[in-house]
Coordinates of C-alpha atoms in Angstrom, one line a residue:
M58 CA 39.8 18.0 -3.1
H59 CA 36.1 17.2 -2.8
P60 CA 33.6 19.7 -4.2
T61 CA 31.4 21.4 -1.7
T62 CA 27.9 20.1 -1.5
N63 CA 25.2 22.6 -0.7
L64 CA 23.0 20.8 1.8
L65 CA 19.4 22.0 2.6
I66 CA 18.2 20.7 6.0
V67 CA 14.5 21.2 6.6
H68 CA 13.3 20.8 10.2
Y69 CA 9.7 20.9 11.7
G70 CA 9.2 21.1 15.4
D71 CA 8.0 23.0 18.4
D72 CA 10.0 25.9 19.9
W73 CA 12.4 24.0 22.0
I74 CA 15.7 22.1 21.8
R75 CA 15.0 18.5 22.5
G76 CA 15.7 15.1 20.8
S77 CA 15.6 15.8 17.1
E78 CA 16.9 19.4 17.5
A79 CA 19.8 18.3 19.6
C80 CA 20.7 15.6 17.1
L81 CA 20.6 18.2 14.3
L82 CA 22.8 20.6 16.2
N83 CA 25.3 17.8 16.9
L84 CA 25.3 16.8 13.3
L85 CA 26.0 20.4 12.1
D86 CA 28.8 20.7 14.6
S87 CA 30.5 17.5 13.3
L88 CA 29.9 17.7 9.5
S89 CA 33.0 17.8 7.3
T90 CA 33.7 20.9 5.3
N91 CA 32.6 19.0 2.2
F92 CA 29.0 20.0 3.1
K93 CA 27.7 23.5 3.4
P94 CA 24.4 23.5 5.3
V95 CA 21.5 25.8 4.9
V96 CA 18.6 25.2 7.4
W97 CA 14.9 26.0 6.9
T98 CA 12.7 25.6 10.0
N99 CA 9.7 26.8 11.9
N100 CA 11.4 26.4 15.2
K101 CA 12.3 29.9 16.6
V102 CA 14.5 28.6 19.3
L103 CA 16.5 26.6 16.8
V104 CA 16.8 29.6 14.6
R105 CA 18.6 31.5 17.4
E106 CA 20.9 28.6 18.1
L107 CA 21.9 28.2 14.4
T108 CA 22.3 32.0 13.9
A109 CA 24.7 32.0 16.8
K110 CA 26.7 29.2 15.1
G111 CA 26.9 31.2 11.9
V112 CA 24.6 28.7 9.9
T113 CA 22.5 30.2 7.2
V114 CA 18.9 29.9 8.3
H115 CA 15.5 30.5 6.7
S116 CA 12.5 30.8 9.1
A117 CA 8.9 30.3 8.3
S118 CA 5.6 29.0 9.6
F119 CA 4.8 25.4 8.5
E120 CA 1.1 24.6 8.1
L121 CA 0.4 21.0 7.5
I122 CA -2.5 19.2 5.7
S123 CA -4.4 16.8 8.0
L124 CA -7.3 14.6 7.1
Q125 CA -8.6 15.3 10.6
Q126 CA -9.1 19.0 9.8
S127 CA -12.4 20.2 8.5
A128 CA -10.7 22.1 5.7
F129 CA -7.3 22.1 3.9
N130 CA -5.3 25.2 3.5
V131 CA -4.1 24.4 0.0
K132 CA -2.9 27.9 -0.5
A133 CA -0.5 27.6 2.4
S134 CA 0.8 24.2 1.1
L135 CA 1.4 25.7 -2.3
A136 CA 3.3 28.6 -0.7
L137 CA 5.6 26.2 1.1
Y138 CA 6.3 24.3 -2.1
K139 CA 7.1 27.6 -3.9
T140 CA 9.4 28.7 -1.0
A141 CA 11.2 25.4 -1.2
L142 CA 11.9 25.8 -4.9
A143 CA 13.1 29.4 -4.2
I144 CA 15.5 28.3 -1.5
I145 CA 16.9 25.5 -3.6
S146 CA 17.6 27.9 -6.4
E147 CA 19.0 30.7 -4.2
H148 CA 21.6 28.4 -2.6
N149 CA 22.2 26.1 -5.5
I150 CA 21.2 23.1 -3.4
N151 CA 22.6 19.7 -4.3
L152 CA 21.1 17.6 -1.5
I153 CA 18.1 17.8 0.8
H154 CA 17.9 16.3 4.4
V155 CA 14.4 16.5 5.9
N156 CA 15.0 16.2 9.7
S157 CA 11.5 14.9 10.7
G158 CA 8.6 13.6 8.8
A159 CA 6.3 16.6 8.4
P160 CA 8.2 18.6 5.8
C161 CA 8.0 15.6 3.4
Q162 CA 4.5 16.9 2.7
W163 CA 5.9 19.5 0.3
M164 CA 9.6 18.7 0.1
T165 CA 9.4 15.4 -1.7
L166 CA 7.5 17.1 -4.5
A167 CA 9.9 20.0 -4.6
A168 CA 12.9 17.6 -4.6
K169 CA 11.3 15.6 -7.4
A170 CA 10.5 18.7 -9.5
K171 CA 14.1 20.0 -9.1
R172 CA 15.6 16.6 -9.4
I173 CA 17.5 17.0 -6.1
P174 CA 18.3 13.8 -4.1
M175 CA 16.5 13.8 -0.7
L176 CA 16.5 11.8 2.5
C177 CA 14.1 12.0 5.4
Q178 CA 15.3 11.2 8.9
L179 CA 12.6 9.7 11.2
H180 CA 13.1 10.4 14.9
S181 CA 9.9 8.7 16.0
P182 CA 7.4 6.2 14.6
Y183 CA 4.4 7.7 12.7
N184 CA 0.8 6.4 12.8
L185 CA -1.1 5.4 9.7
H186 CA -2.7 8.8 9.2
D187 CA 0.6 10.6 9.3
R188 CA 2.4 8.1 7.1
F189 CA -0.2 8.9 4.5
T190 CA -0.7 12.6 4.8
L191 CA 3.0 13.4 5.3
T192 CA 3.8 11.3 2.2
L193 CA 6.6 9.6 4.0
H194 CA 6.7 6.7 1.4
S195 CA 7.6 9.1 -1.3
A196 CA 11.0 10.0 0.2
Q197 CA 13.9 8.8 -2.0
R198 CA 15.7 7.5 1.1
L199 CA 14.7 7.1 4.7
V200 CA 17.0 7.1 7.8
A201 CA 15.4 5.8 11.0
V202 CA 17.0 6.3 14.5
S203 CA 16.0 2.8 15.5
H204 CA 14.6 -0.5 14.1
A205 CA 11.5 0.2 16.1
V206 CA 11.0 3.4 14.2
A207 CA 11.7 1.7 10.8
K208 CA 9.4 -1.2 11.3
P209 CA 6.0 0.4 10.4
M210 CA 7.5 1.8 7.1
L211 CA 9.0 -1.6 6.1
D212 CA 5.9 -3.5 7.1
E213 CA 4.0 -1.2 4.7
G214 CA 6.2 -2.0 1.8
Y215 CA 8.9 0.8 1.8
P216 CA 11.9 -0.7 0.0
K217 CA 14.3 -2.2 2.6
Q218 CA 17.3 -1.2 0.4
H219 CA 16.4 2.4 0.7
L220 CA 16.0 2.5 4.4
T221 CA 19.0 2.7 6.8
V222 CA 18.9 2.6 10.6
V223 CA 21.4 5.1 12.0
H224 CA 21.4 5.2 15.8
N225 CA 21.8 8.6 17.3
G226 CA 25.2 9.6 18.6
I227 CA 26.3 12.0 21.2
P228 CA 29.5 14.1 21.5
N229 CA 32.1 13.4 24.2
I230 CA 30.7 14.7 27.4
D231 CA 32.8 16.8 29.8
L232 CA 32.8 15.2 33.3
S233 CA 35.7 17.3 34.6
Q234 CA 33.4 19.5 36.7
P235 CA 30.5 17.4 38.0
L236 CA 28.3 19.1 40.6
D237 CA 27.4 17.5 44.0
V238 CA 23.7 16.8 43.7
R239 CA 23.4 15.9 47.4
D240 CA 24.9 19.2 48.4
R241 CA 22.9 21.2 45.9
L242 CA 19.6 19.6 46.9
N243 CA 20.4 18.9 50.6
I244 CA 20.1 15.1 50.2
P245 CA 21.6 13.1 53.1
S246 CA 24.7 11.2 52.2
S247 CA 23.1 7.9 53.3
A248 CA 20.2 8.3 50.9
R249 CA 19.9 6.5 47.5
V250 CA 19.6 8.9 44.6
L251 CA 17.7 8.0 41.4
V252 CA 17.8 10.4 38.5
S253 CA 15.7 10.7 35.3
V254 CA 15.7 13.2 32.4
G255 CA 13.1 14.2 29.9
S256 CA 10.2 16.5 29.0
L257 CA 7.5 16.5 31.6
I258 CA 4.9 14.9 29.4
T259 CA 2.7 11.9 29.9
R260 CA 4.7 9.8 27.5
K261 CA 7.9 10.0 29.6
G262 CA 6.1 8.3 32.6
F263 CA 7.5 10.3 35.5
D264 CA 4.3 9.7 37.3
K265 CA 5.3 6.0 37.3
L266 CA 8.7 6.8 38.8
I267 CA 7.0 8.8 41.6
Q268 CA 4.7 5.9 42.4
A269 CA 7.7 3.6 42.5
L270 CA 9.6 6.0 44.8
A271 CA 6.6 5.9 47.2
R272 CA 6.9 2.1 47.4
L273 CA 10.7 2.3 47.8
N274 CA 10.3 4.7 50.7
S275 CA 7.9 2.5 52.5
S276 CA 10.9 0.6 53.7
Q277 CA 13.5 1.9 56.2
D278 CA 15.9 2.9 53.3
Q279 CA 15.6 6.5 52.1
H280 CA 15.4 7.2 48.4
H281 CA 15.3 10.4 46.5
L282 CA 14.4 11.1 42.9
I283 CA 15.8 13.9 40.8
I284 CA 13.8 14.8 37.6
I285 CA 15.6 17.0 35.1
G286 CA 13.3 18.6 32.5
E287 CA 10.3 20.8 32.0
G288 CA 6.9 20.4 30.4
S289 CA 3.1 20.5 30.6
E290 CA 2.8 17.8 33.2
R291 CA 4.7 19.8 35.9
L292 CA 1.6 20.8 37.9
N293 CA 0.1 17.3 37.8
L294 CA 3.4 15.8 39.0
I295 CA 3.6 18.4 41.8
N296 CA 0.1 17.4 42.9
Q297 CA 1.0 13.7 42.8
I298 CA 4.2 14.4 44.9
H299 CA 2.1 16.3 47.5
T300 CA -0.6 13.6 47.6
L301 CA 2.1 10.9 48.2
N302 CA 3.9 13.0 50.8
L303 CA 7.1 13.0 48.8
N304 CA 7.8 16.8 48.9
T305 CA 11.2 16.3 50.3
R306 CA 12.1 13.2 48.3
V307 CA 11.3 14.3 44.7
H308 CA 13.3 17.1 43.2
L309 CA 11.9 18.8 40.0
V310 CA 15.0 20.8 39.0
G311 CA 13.7 22.0 35.6
E312 CA 15.7 22.3 32.4
Q313 CA 19.5 22.2 32.9
S314 CA 22.2 23.1 30.4
N315 CA 24.7 20.8 32.1
V316 CA 22.8 17.5 32.3
S317 CA 25.9 15.3 32.2
A318 CA 27.2 17.1 35.3
W319 CA 24.0 16.3 37.1
L320 CA 24.2 12.7 36.0
A321 CA 27.8 12.4 37.2
G322 CA 27.2 14.3 40.4
G323 CA 26.7 11.5 42.9
C324 CA 23.5 9.8 41.7
D325 CA 23.2 6.0 42.2
L326 CA 21.0 5.0 39.3
F327 CA 19.3 6.3 36.1
V328 CA 15.6 5.2 35.9
S329 CA 13.3 5.7 32.9
G330 CA 9.5 5.4 33.1
A331 CA 8.8 6.0 29.4
R332 CA 5.6 4.7 28.0
S333 CA 7.1 4.8 24.5
E334 CA 10.5 5.8 23.2
A335 CA 11.9 6.0 19.7
F336 CA 15.5 5.6 20.8
G337 CA 16.5 6.9 24.2
L338 CA 19.5 9.2 23.7
V339 CA 19.5 10.1 27.4
L340 CA 20.2 6.5 28.3
V341 CA 23.4 6.7 26.4
E342 CA 24.3 9.9 28.3
A343 CA 23.6 8.2 31.6
S344 CA 25.8 5.2 30.6
L345 CA 28.6 7.6 29.6
A346 CA 28.2 9.4 33.0
G347 CA 28.9 6.1 34.8
L348 CA 25.3 5.2 35.8
A349 CA 23.6 1.8 35.6
V350 CA 20.3 2.1 33.9
V351 CA 16.8 0.8 34.6
A352 CA 14.4 1.3 31.7
P353 CA 11.3 -0.2 30.1
N354 CA 11.5 -2.6 27.2
V355 CA 9.6 -0.3 24.7
G356 CA 10.4 1.1 21.3
G357 CA 14.1 1.5 20.5
I358 CA 15.3 1.2 24.1
S359 CA 16.3 -2.5 23.7
E360 CA 18.6 -1.3 20.9
V361 CA 20.4 0.9 23.4
I362 CA 20.3 -1.1 26.6
E363 CA 20.8 -4.9 26.7
H364 CA 19.0 -6.6 29.6
N365 CA 21.4 -7.9 32.3
S366 CA 24.4 -6.7 30.3
T367 CA 24.3 -2.9 30.1
G368 CA 21.3 -2.3 32.3
L369 CA 18.0 -3.8 33.5
L370 CA 14.8 -3.7 31.3
Y371 CA 11.3 -4.2 32.7
E372 CA 8.0 -4.7 30.9
N373 CA 5.3 -1.9 30.9
G374 CA 1.9 -3.1 31.9
D375 CA -0.2 -4.0 35.0
N376 CA 2.9 -4.8 37.1
E377 CA 5.2 -2.1 35.9
I378 CA 5.5 -0.3 39.2
D379 CA 6.5 -3.5 41.0
S380 CA 9.0 -4.2 38.2
I381 CA 10.6 -0.8 38.6
V382 CA 10.8 -1.2 42.3
G383 CA 12.3 -4.7 42.0
A384 CA 14.9 -3.6 39.4
V385 CA 16.0 -0.6 41.6
K386 CA 16.2 -2.8 44.7
Q387 CA 18.2 -5.4 42.8
L388 CA 20.9 -2.9 41.8
I389 CA 20.9 -1.0 45.0
Q390 CA 21.4 -4.1 47.0
S391 CA 24.1 -5.5 44.7
P392 CA 26.9 -3.0 44.2
E393 CA 28.9 -5.6 42.3
T394 CA 26.1 -6.1 39.7
R395 CA 25.6 -2.4 39.4
E396 CA 29.4 -1.9 38.8
V397 CA 29.4 -4.6 36.1
L398 CA 26.4 -3.1 34.3
T399 CA 27.9 0.4 34.6
N400 CA 31.2 -0.6 33.1
R401 CA 29.7 -2.5 30.2
G402 CA 27.2 0.2 29.5
K403 CA 29.9 2.9 29.4
Q404 CA 32.0 0.9 27.0
V405 CA 29.1 0.1 24.7
A406 CA 28.0 3.7 24.7
K407 CA 31.5 4.8 23.6
D408 CA 31.8 2.1 20.9
R409 CA 28.3 2.2 19.4
F410 CA 26.8 5.6 20.0
S411 CA 29.5 8.2 19.3
L412 CA 28.8 11.3 17.4
E413 CA 31.7 10.6 15.1
G414 CA 30.2 7.3 14.1
N415 CA 26.8 8.8 13.6
T416 CA 28.2 11.6 11.4
T417 CA 30.3 9.1 9.3
Q418 CA 27.2 7.1 8.6
M419 CA 25.2 10.1 7.6
E420 CA 27.9 11.5 5.3
S421 CA 28.2 8.1 3.7
I422 CA 24.4 8.1 2.9
Y423 CA 24.7 11.7 1.6
N424 CA 27.5 10.6 -0.8
Q425 CA 25.5 7.6 -1.9
L426 CA 22.5 9.8 -2.8
L427 CA 24.7 12.2 -4.7
E428 CA 26.1 9.4 -6.7
E429 CA 22.7 7.8 -7.4
G430 CA 21.0 11.0 -8.4
V431 CA 17.2 10.9 -8.9
K432 CA 16.0 8.0 -11.0
Q433 CA 12.5 7.4 -9.8
S434 CA 9.7 8.0 -12.4
W435 CA 6.8 10.2 -11.6
W436 CA 4.5 7.2 -11.7
A437 CA 6.6 5.3 -9.2
W438 CA 6.7 8.4 -7.0
F439 CA 2.9 8.7 -7.1
S440 CA 2.4 5.0 -6.5
S441 CA 4.5 5.1 -3.4
L442 CA 2.1 7.6 -1.9
L443 CA -0.6 4.9 -1.9
R444 CA 1.1 2.3 0.2
P445 CA -0.5 3.3 3.5
L446 CA -3.9 2.8 1.8
T447 CA -3.2 -0.9 1.6
T448 CA -2.7 -0.9 5.4
F449 CA -5.9 1.0 5.9
F450 CA -7.8 -1.5 3.7
R451 CA -6.2 -4.5 5.4
T452 CA -6.6 -3.3 9.0
R453 CA -9.9 -1.4 8.7
C454 CA -12.0 -2.4 5.8
L455 CA -11.2 -6.2 5.9
A456 CA -11.6 -6.2 9.6
E457 CA -14.9 -4.5 9.4
C458 CA -16.1 -6.9 6.7
K459 CA -15.0 -9.8 8.8
S460 CA -16.9 -8.4 11.9
V461 CA -20.1 -7.9 9.9
R462 CA -19.9 -11.4 8.4
S463 CA -19.3 -12.9 11.9
A464 CA -22.4 -11.1 13.2
H465 CA -24.6 -12.4 10.3
E466 CA -23.3 -15.9 10.9
A467 CA -24.1 -15.7 14.6

């Protein structure tokens, strides 16, 4: 019988349940009984979810240090460090999992002081400023949700042997009770229905999908677009819909608890307009729901969707709207191709992106860390913090010197 490992999971995020929060909840639901989780977070919505599941939770405000601020709240940072030490002692923590980059700012030091093995899971790429101020390089082990997320850290010198890419996984989805989206939204049976899911923010590119829909509806064929999600861009999207006279063709249905039922409810295609994407978990959901996928070739999406095999990828840029329209038309006009992509996509999603596989990989990394312990010296830990400065020197200082020299020579 394996001894129980007391696992502290620290999560930083806004008050919602989206990508990294959903992945955390899935992990907690599937962890073996060898791990007893305790969660420390600033996310009030997540606190309610975890409390309902019976998970021990500590809630607090997390104030970060940023070089872009006029002043640092050193007192707040010290308080977070002290709270971390107290939680580790209270629950006799054996292992720490930081579920986003931000808490590394105080957790790597706390883990080092207490000699507790720690990993940080990166759900998105971080810019140079954040890689430095969040002290990401000081994490004993990194887990990235895609190779695209891992690349900036590896390029900057983070040891390859200490970084593992673990693609997100999703639980088996229940498609036994799909809803009829055409009936729900009064969409004619002859119309083509496109669907997309995500937060209504600029990065998700729903404005691009609305532009593409306007082009598609310039022909005799009737196309509708269902957008599932909520966010700060709702009013801008409504204005765009009104301007393009698409009020009856675009359906903003808000947040839905049964996304899979909507995806499997009679839609023809899943379309993404993302300007950037760390992984694209919803693309896996769409594939499992039996939809062919059209998505941009950005970030980690190409690790989820293989062009012309499990979906169609297009390039963002000057011709992106034409590319979206062309890909949609190609699949709408060729049911045979759509069926092939759908079947392959569904099988790949089952084989490569299951929650069981994801959890097995995470537990394997947990066990490796427990076996390794903490061996890094304080000097090595401190030196790791300075890696982003080499990038700054190379990309900013040397570039500036080169520019000045070129100006003098001219």
